[in-house]
């Protein structure tokens, strides 16, 4: 979304129900006069990727290329 | 602390013996002296060993002295695979396909340029879009996007951004034949549409330098490099487009590895047999991304020259600016090498390493045929960069390959922590380097001490005979994303 449209989210509402996830994201287009340029995730990698059971839930580790 | 289980061969290289890790089909070789060996990260050694387990590897799994841990393949890695029994892996090319570097010479003397360095840097910053998600001034329609992928730097030259001579002084003529625009995902097109002609962020830069030291007068003169002259170095790649191509094909290759029953010690090494349909598709897409990157560096070169013309209010002839050479340092190519005394075609993966062909090689441009292929090695933004030449020994011993840069010693996170409370911009000014940047954290991540000293790295490849030193370049001004 950012690479293509310059879109940056400001508020996020995420709903996780059964096995589906829906989210509403609101924000706007990046403006270098107002927004500070910081970290950009360029890719999600398989490096050190893990998903394991942790208590009553699951814990995932994902390393991003930045 | 040195990694255990390695064997020193001579003062410039160590061996990872075949028994270091189960499944290794060959040994590993890391070009490193005793000093840099102390900084070797065991993760990067493991990665060189992991590559040695892949099917059809020809010769050792190698790494250059700027080695550091990457995803799957170590950065600084070189590995060749047989075309019948071997594989191709997107992880052996990297996310930023055809990330590379080019050097522009000028006839401008440093004492004329230094008083105007602020103006030069400002002009470069205003003309070359830089920074996270930066968007260019070029607006490409669908047809133009495809032409970029098919023609590479040649497309940029057709648009008036450069000359035929620029193409002759670019690795592969700035275009890999066989790119297929139809294989590219919609997402990759979307990410690449507005980023053609942009520098990006991270370790990418445009840097104004001067020739500080010449090691080989004759060769330097053939390259048009003279002590005290101004040069400009451009380091960037295929931007979000290349990243998306890599991401798309890592997925394809995960399935392919399973389909062809290839055991992977690391999922980032996902690969397919070289003669499989999955490999053919990846190669066609990788070439498209490589061509995107060459067009990108060609457009930026044009704006560099425009910036200098504006600041010095003169004509191109008076400035004497021209491309010395452009190298790719994240790429896979089919090349002919001497394997066990026989000329054999192999697929050479270079990830964070540079092709360095010797004098007389057919792929070296006519102008440089007598000296060998120029190799451009960027260092950190405070100390130095180098120009090297390919050698016959490097061709025989390391598939005509050498290092690609200084190599990080600190992670980005460590560097940001180390920079807390300091003004890196002011420190750079004190070192005589004018800096213009968009992201403050980028500057901290890229501070000189985050990298190995490039001189130590270059001395190893020079002493090992993989390539030879021609000139050292000293930074004066830099723009970063």
XYZ file of C-alpha atoms in Angstrom:
547
model
C 0.000 0.000 0.000
C 2.811 2.400 0.871
C 5.037 1.574 -2.117
C 2.123 1.763 -4.541
C -0.083 4.534 -3.169
C 2.080 6.180 -0.498
C -0.658 5.220 1.960
C 0.099 5.199 5.688
C -2.405 3.924 8.237
C -3.123 6.010 11.321
C -5.720 3.955 13.190
C -6.384 0.248 13.035
C -9.362 -1.769 14.140
C -8.749 -5.502 13.862
C -11.404 -8.161 14.431
C -10.382 -11.766 14.827
C -13.284 -14.199 14.790
C -12.998 -17.970 14.433
C -10.539 -18.363 11.580
C -11.083 -15.047 9.857
C -9.636 -11.613 10.313
C -11.160 -8.330 9.211
C -9.732 -4.878 9.744
C -10.614 -1.263 9.130
C -7.615 0.999 8.572
C -7.874 4.738 8.255
C -5.066 7.105 7.343
C -3.835 9.107 4.413
C -1.160 9.667 1.831
C 2.415 10.227 3.069
C 3.344 13.904 3.065
C 7.073 14.557 3.608
C 6.252 18.023 5.030
C 4.151 16.494 7.808
C 5.219 12.861 8.170
C 8.672 11.733 9.199
C 10.237 9.151 6.928
C 11.089 6.128 9.066
C 11.151 2.381 8.712
C 9.744 0.633 5.640
C 9.167 -3.110 5.589
C 10.223 -4.240 2.134
C 9.544 -7.957 2.508
C 8.491 -10.612 5.005
C 11.143 -13.333 5.026
C 11.225 -17.055 5.857
C 14.445 -16.425 7.828
C 14.025 -17.881 11.316
C 10.272 -18.159 10.754
C 8.563 -20.071 13.536
C 5.044 -20.720 14.776
C 4.709 -22.468 18.115
C 2.146 -23.122 20.794
C 2.468 -20.723 23.708
C 0.051 -21.308 26.599
C -3.497 -21.075 25.309
C -2.445 -19.373 22.068
C 0.209 -19.467 19.374
C 3.371 -17.451 19.025
C 4.866 -16.565 15.642
C 8.286 -15.090 14.856
C 8.641 -13.350 11.496
C 11.733 -11.419 10.387
C 11.114 -8.525 8.028
C 13.541 -7.151 5.470
C 13.769 -3.396 6.032
C 36.702 -14.916 18.394
C 37.422 -17.326 15.533
C 34.759 -19.889 14.586
C 35.771 -23.470 15.463
C 36.125 -26.206 12.850
C 37.585 -24.007 10.109
C 41.024 -24.528 8.527
C 43.283 -21.697 7.426
C 44.592 -22.266 3.890
C 46.815 -19.193 3.614
C 46.935 -15.600 4.835
C 43.847 -14.609 2.785
C 41.448 -17.546 3.014
C 40.024 -20.243 5.241
C 38.252 -23.484 4.434
C 34.995 -24.817 5.802
C 35.742 -28.562 5.504
C 33.099 -30.763 3.920
C 32.417 -32.456 7.240
C 31.588 -29.165 8.983
C 27.895 -29.802 8.435
C 25.920 -32.912 7.392
C 24.896 -32.919 3.744
C 27.687 -30.686 2.436
C 28.466 -31.744 -1.146
C 31.591 -29.593 -1.320
C 33.787 -27.479 0.911
C 33.407 -23.784 1.645
C 36.017 -21.067 1.140
C 35.883 -17.711 2.905
C 38.352 -15.026 1.817
C 39.349 -13.465 5.104
C 42.628 -12.651 6.846
C 43.435 -13.359 10.476
C 42.228 -9.921 11.600
C 38.795 -10.011 9.954
C 38.432 -13.691 10.869
C 38.026 -12.560 14.468
C 34.824 -10.720 13.460
C 33.380 -13.675 11.500
C 29.791 -14.271 12.522
C 29.109 -17.996 12.976
C 25.684 -17.490 11.314
C 27.351 -16.391 8.084
C 29.756 -19.389 8.208
C 26.729 -21.683 8.647
C 25.112 -20.030 5.627
C 28.169 -20.668 3.414
C 28.058 -24.309 4.596
C 24.292 -24.511 3.899
C 24.818 -23.416 0.285
C 27.326 -26.270 -0.065
C 24.454 -28.736 0.539
C 22.449 -27.601 -2.509
C 22.225 -29.987 -5.494
C 24.608 -29.563 -8.404
C 27.000 -27.116 -6.751
C 30.198 -26.837 -8.795
C 33.412 -25.987 -6.954
C 33.359 -24.616 -3.425
C 30.672 -22.469 -1.816
C 32.568 -19.183 -1.513
C 32.316 -15.915 0.377
C 34.215 -12.666 0.053
C 35.772 -10.738 2.976
C 32.756 -8.411 3.301
C 30.736 -11.485 4.344
C 27.882 -11.019 6.788
C 24.747 -12.973 7.576
C 21.894 -12.573 5.105
C 18.686 -14.473 4.420
C 19.599 -17.995 3.259
C 22.813 -17.197 1.381
C 25.377 -15.089 3.215
C 25.933 -11.609 1.827
C 29.301 -11.759 0.082
C 28.468 -15.227 -1.282
C 29.448 -16.742 -4.636
C 28.254 -20.168 -5.796
C 27.988 -21.867 -9.188
C 25.645 -24.691 -10.122
C 25.635 -27.175 -12.962
C 23.037 -26.439 -15.668
C 21.826 -30.079 -15.783
C 22.071 -31.231 -12.170
C 22.021 -27.899 -10.391
C 19.509 -25.366 -9.152
C 18.762 -21.654 -9.196
C 17.702 -19.924 -5.989
C 16.211 -16.425 -5.585
C 17.883 -16.392 -2.152
C 21.245 -16.543 -3.929
C 20.425 -13.309 -5.725
C 18.741 -11.438 -2.902
C 15.641 -9.306 -2.528
C 17.132 -6.257 -4.227
C 17.758 -7.865 -7.621
C 20.653 -6.140 -9.433
C 21.446 -3.889 -6.564
C 24.604 -2.388 -7.976
C 26.898 0.538 -8.199
C 28.259 2.815 -10.910
C 30.999 5.392 -11.049
C 30.899 8.628 -13.033
C 34.187 10.405 -13.742
C 34.690 14.114 -14.341
C 37.473 16.459 -15.331
C 36.537 18.719 -12.425
C 39.296 19.306 -9.859
C 38.473 18.937 -6.161
C 39.650 22.464 -5.247
C 37.038 23.841 -7.665
C 34.303 21.560 -6.303
C 34.864 21.740 -2.528
C 33.785 25.406 -2.146
C 30.545 24.497 -3.965
C 29.913 21.184 -2.215
C 26.801 22.420 -0.382
C 25.302 23.614 -3.694
C 26.212 20.350 -5.424
C 24.676 18.211 -2.692
C 21.565 20.407 -2.623
C 21.201 20.174 -6.413
C 21.551 16.371 -6.284
C 19.039 16.144 -3.439
C 16.519 18.265 -5.342
C 16.843 16.283 -8.566
C 17.160 12.680 -7.347
C 14.168 11.398 -5.382
C 15.458 9.645 -2.255
C 14.037 8.152 0.895
C 11.591 5.542 2.115
C 9.009 4.885 -0.605
C 10.329 7.800 -2.671
C 8.490 8.420 -5.916
C 10.122 9.597 -9.077
C 9.250 12.287 -11.549
C 8.882 9.642 -14.277
C 5.349 8.451 -14.796
C 5.361 5.200 -16.745
C 2.289 3.798 -18.455
C 1.880 0.029 -18.784
C 3.677 -0.082 -22.145
C 6.633 1.953 -20.863
C 6.914 -0.273 -17.815
C 7.232 -3.296 -20.077
C 9.793 -1.532 -22.275
C 11.915 -0.798 -19.173
C 11.851 -4.504 -18.286
C 12.847 -5.556 -21.801
C 15.460 -2.897 -22.560
C 16.978 -1.895 -19.210
C 19.403 1.041 -19.398
C 18.782 1.098 -23.164
C 15.246 2.320 -22.460
C 16.621 5.232 -20.437
C 19.065 6.110 -23.228
C 16.167 6.075 -25.732
C 14.421 8.636 -23.512
C 17.478 10.894 -23.742
C 18.982 9.876 -20.391
C 22.532 9.089 -21.475
C 24.473 7.768 -24.440
C 25.424 4.589 -26.259
C 28.831 4.792 -24.539
C 27.082 4.504 -21.161
C 25.611 1.169 -22.275
C 29.011 -0.067 -23.438
C 30.379 0.777 -19.973
C 27.649 -1.121 -18.116
C 27.790 -4.798 -17.135
C 25.826 -6.847 -19.709
C 25.331 -3.629 -21.685
C 22.705 -2.624 -19.093
C 20.250 -5.271 -20.300
C 19.824 -9.014 -19.784
C 18.169 -10.533 -22.826
C 15.275 -12.900 -22.083
C 13.228 -10.856 -19.611
C 9.524 -11.672 -19.764
C 7.186 -8.835 -18.686
C 4.190 -11.222 -18.808
C 5.559 -13.295 -15.930
C 5.611 -10.316 -13.536
C 2.884 -10.050 -10.874
C 0.458 -7.160 -10.733
C 1.807 -6.319 -7.269
C 5.374 -5.979 -8.600
C 4.167 -3.650 -11.360
C 2.240 -1.609 -8.781
C 5.246 -1.297 -6.469
C 7.600 -0.386 -9.311
C 5.382 2.067 -11.208
C 6.358 5.265 -9.413
C 9.833 4.192 -8.277
C 11.733 4.198 -11.575
C 14.435 6.871 -11.276
C 14.598 6.900 -7.469
C 17.378 6.161 -5.021
C 15.371 4.589 -2.184
C 16.605 4.259 1.378
C 18.853 2.006 3.491
C 22.432 1.791 2.273
C 21.671 3.385 -1.101
C 23.287 6.704 -1.913
C 24.654 9.150 -4.429
C 28.105 10.312 -3.345
C 30.475 12.998 -4.605
C 34.104 11.958 -4.140
C 37.600 12.778 -5.282
C 40.378 10.462 -6.431
C 42.605 10.384 -3.350
C 45.167 7.761 -4.336
C 46.173 5.953 -7.498
C 47.719 2.474 -7.210
C 48.061 1.745 -10.928
C 48.723 4.881 -13.033
C 48.329 3.205 -16.427
C 45.062 1.450 -15.595
C 43.648 4.536 -13.871
C 44.461 6.626 -16.912
C 42.606 4.106 -19.133
C 39.587 4.524 -16.850
C 39.884 8.321 -17.036
C 40.721 8.597 -13.328
C 43.346 11.110 -12.204
C 44.415 12.093 -8.693
C 42.401 15.057 -7.390
C 39.547 14.683 -9.917
C 35.913 14.587 -8.828
C 33.901 11.363 -9.245
C 30.289 10.482 -8.423
C 29.170 7.072 -7.209
C 25.569 5.833 -7.411
C 24.402 2.836 -5.374
C 20.838 1.599 -5.835
C 18.862 -1.309 -7.287
C 15.447 -2.470 -8.450
C 13.527 -0.883 -5.554
C 10.125 -2.316 -4.523
C 9.812 -3.974 -7.937
C 12.774 -6.317 -7.371
C 11.710 -7.034 -3.801
C 8.279 -8.099 -4.998
C 9.727 -10.342 -7.736
C 11.900 -12.056 -5.117
C 8.984 -12.428 -2.668
C 6.714 -13.837 -5.414
C 9.292 -16.409 -6.494
C 10.348 -17.470 -2.995
C 6.814 -18.781 -2.737
C 7.052 -20.548 -6.101
C 10.428 -22.034 -5.127
C 9.162 -23.319 -1.748
C 6.649 -25.425 -3.648
C 9.215 -26.367 -6.301
C 11.730 -27.575 -3.695
C 9.019 -29.826 -2.271
C 7.933 -30.994 -5.738
C 11.494 -31.907 -6.797
C 12.365 -33.350 -3.389
C 15.188 -30.912 -2.618
C 16.187 -30.925 1.052
C 16.607 -27.364 2.308
C 18.603 -26.553 5.448
C 16.991 -23.074 5.414
C 13.703 -22.043 3.757
C 15.331 -18.906 2.317
C 17.428 -21.272 0.160
C 14.251 -22.354 -1.685
C 15.215 -23.312 -5.219
C 14.268 -25.296 -8.306
C 16.275 -27.382 -10.780
C 17.807 -25.015 -13.326
C 16.026 -26.741 -16.223
C 12.569 -26.741 -14.565
C 9.660 -24.484 -15.654
C 9.755 -22.769 -12.240
C 13.437 -21.856 -12.764
C 12.760 -20.621 -16.310
C 10.033 -18.322 -15.000
C 12.225 -16.989 -12.199
C 15.118 -16.296 -14.566
C 12.818 -14.370 -16.921
C 11.467 -12.350 -13.971
C 14.917 -11.812 -12.428
C 16.184 -10.457 -15.750
C 13.225 -8.062 -15.877
C 14.075 -6.786 -12.384
C 17.770 -6.520 -13.295
C 16.811 -4.403 -16.308
C 14.574 -2.220 -14.111
C 17.625 -1.550 -11.895
C 19.916 -0.677 -14.811
C 17.339 1.780 -16.161
C 17.080 3.244 -12.656
C 20.821 3.874 -12.305
C 20.952 5.261 -15.867
C 18.189 7.829 -15.161
C 19.885 8.886 -11.920
C 23.206 9.302 -13.758
C 21.516 11.743 -16.128
C 20.231 13.821 -13.199
C 23.669 13.754 -11.554
C 25.209 15.295 -14.684
C 22.334 17.813 -14.937
C 22.952 18.832 -11.310
C 26.651 19.494 -11.950
C 25.852 21.448 -15.127
C 23.478 23.643 -13.150
C 25.871 24.333 -10.277
C 28.842 25.082 -12.555
C 26.720 26.752 -15.232
C 28.701 25.119 -17.987
C 28.393 22.627 -20.849
C 28.847 18.839 -20.607
C 32.101 18.882 -22.590
C 33.736 21.311 -20.169
C 32.801 19.091 -17.203
C 34.087 15.935 -18.896
C 31.601 13.683 -17.101
C 31.176 10.115 -18.313
C 30.407 6.661 -16.999
C 33.459 4.657 -15.909
C 31.497 1.450 -15.316
C 28.374 -0.057 -13.715
C 28.400 -3.375 -11.841
C 25.627 -5.574 -10.486
C 26.291 -7.148 -7.101
C 23.052 -9.143 -6.586
C 22.512 -11.330 -9.625
C 22.662 -14.816 -11.163
C 24.167 -15.367 -14.608
C 25.000 -18.222 -16.940
C 28.747 -17.967 -17.537
C 31.485 -20.128 -19.000
C 34.206 -21.102 -16.543
C 37.122 -23.500 -16.455
C 35.829 -26.354 -14.288
C 38.331 -29.170 -13.725
C 40.181 -28.188 -16.894
C 37.057 -28.042 -19.091
C 35.187 -24.966 -20.314
C 31.756 -25.420 -18.743
C 28.627 -23.272 -18.577
C 27.340 -22.822 -15.033
C 24.803 -20.598 -13.308
C 26.799 -18.294 -11.015
C 24.968 -16.721 -8.069
C 26.556 -13.542 -6.717
C 24.829 -12.108 -3.682
C 26.735 -9.159 -2.317
C 29.685 -9.963 -4.532
C 30.839 -8.541 -7.845
C 31.795 -10.005 -11.187
C 35.482 -9.256 -11.882
C 36.498 -10.576 -15.299
C 40.141 -10.490 -16.446
C 41.771 -8.626 -19.356
C 40.754 -10.001 -22.747
C 37.461 -11.539 -21.600
C 34.750 -11.151 -24.280
C 32.359 -9.497 -21.782
C 34.816 -6.728 -20.895
C 34.121 -3.586 -22.975
C 36.589 -2.837 -25.782
C 37.854 0.301 -24.025
C 38.965 -1.792 -21.036
C 39.862 -5.073 -22.744
C 43.598 -4.500 -22.110
C 43.197 -3.846 -18.356
C 40.269 -6.051 -17.306
C 36.779 -5.346 -16.003
C 36.466 -2.387 -13.642
C 34.990 -3.217 -10.236
C 33.411 -0.460 -8.155
C 33.555 -1.022 -4.387
C 31.617 1.426 -2.231
C 32.805 1.848 1.350
C 31.079 3.707 4.148
C 30.178 7.367 3.756
C 33.110 8.633 5.818
C 36.230 6.698 4.859
C 36.732 5.577 1.257
C 35.591 3.649 -1.804
C 37.744 1.764 -4.317
C 38.109 0.990 -7.997
C 39.571 -2.441 -8.744
C 40.156 -4.551 -11.846
C 39.404 -8.210 -12.520
C 42.323 -10.658 -12.819
C 43.126 -14.008 -14.409
C 43.716 -15.510 -10.942
C 40.278 -14.348 -9.771
C 38.736 -15.918 -12.887
C 40.342 -19.291 -12.164
C 39.983 -19.331 -8.408
C 36.729 -17.488 -7.642
C 34.642 -17.667 -10.840
C 35.794 -14.154 -11.737
C 34.361 -12.660 -8.547
C 35.380 -10.267 -5.817
C 33.905 -8.347 -2.872
C 31.081 -5.772 -3.183
C 31.570 -3.310 -0.337
C 32.661 -2.926 3.248
C 30.129 -5.237 4.888
C 28.306 -4.379 8.085
C 29.749 -5.024 11.526
C 26.720 -3.650 13.377
C 23.079 -4.432 12.736
C 20.924 -1.419 11.875
C 19.412 -1.635 15.348
C 22.843 -1.653 17.040
C 23.937 1.325 14.936
C 20.855 3.369 15.891
C 21.531 2.588 19.569
C 25.213 3.579 19.206
C 24.247 6.860 17.519
C 21.858 7.940 20.288
C 22.720 11.413 21.590
C 25.126 12.106 18.723
C 24.769 14.229 15.608
C 26.029 11.979 12.838
C 25.490 14.801 10.349
C 27.837 17.058 12.314
C 30.398 14.277 12.729
C 30.334 13.818 8.959
C 30.755 17.578 8.421
C 33.794 17.466 10.728
C 35.212 14.710 8.514
C 34.742 16.988 5.498
C 31.623 15.240 4.157
C 28.469 17.263 3.432
C 25.384 15.113 4.014
C 21.766 15.565 2.912
C 19.223 12.933 3.938
C 15.506 12.325 4.412
C 15.392 9.890 7.345
C 17.419 10.598 10.479
C 17.485 6.920 11.423
C 18.935 6.079 7.979
C 21.903 8.306 8.719
C 22.466 6.586 12.083
C 22.163 3.122 10.513
C 24.721 4.086 7.910
C 27.318 5.806 10.089
C 30.887 4.808 9.189
C 31.543 2.690 12.284
C 28.557 0.442 11.390
C 30.767 -0.967 8.625
C 34.082 -2.786 8.373
C 36.894 -0.626 7.094
C 36.612 -1.111 3.323
C 40.405 -0.797 3.015
C 40.826 -3.996 5.097
C 38.312 -5.790 2.862
C 39.865 -4.594 -0.399
C 43.387 -5.441 0.782
C 42.317 -9.075 1.209
C 40.930 -9.465 -2.342
C 43.991 -7.588 -3.674
C 46.446 -9.766 -1.744
C 44.520 -12.927 -2.696
C 44.869 -11.843 -6.336
C 41.084 -11.909 -6.985
C 41.215 -8.312 -8.202
C 43.753 -5.511 -8.071
C 43.605 -2.013 -6.654
C 43.550 0.902 -9.086
C 42.269 3.904 -7.138
C 40.942 5.011 -3.765
C 38.125 7.571 -3.700
C 37.375 9.835 -0.748
C 33.825 11.086 -0.030
C 33.051 14.826 -0.037
C 29.265 14.943 -0.199
C 26.474 12.389 -0.007
C 22.724 12.197 -0.410
C 20.882 9.383 1.325
C 17.276 8.281 1.603
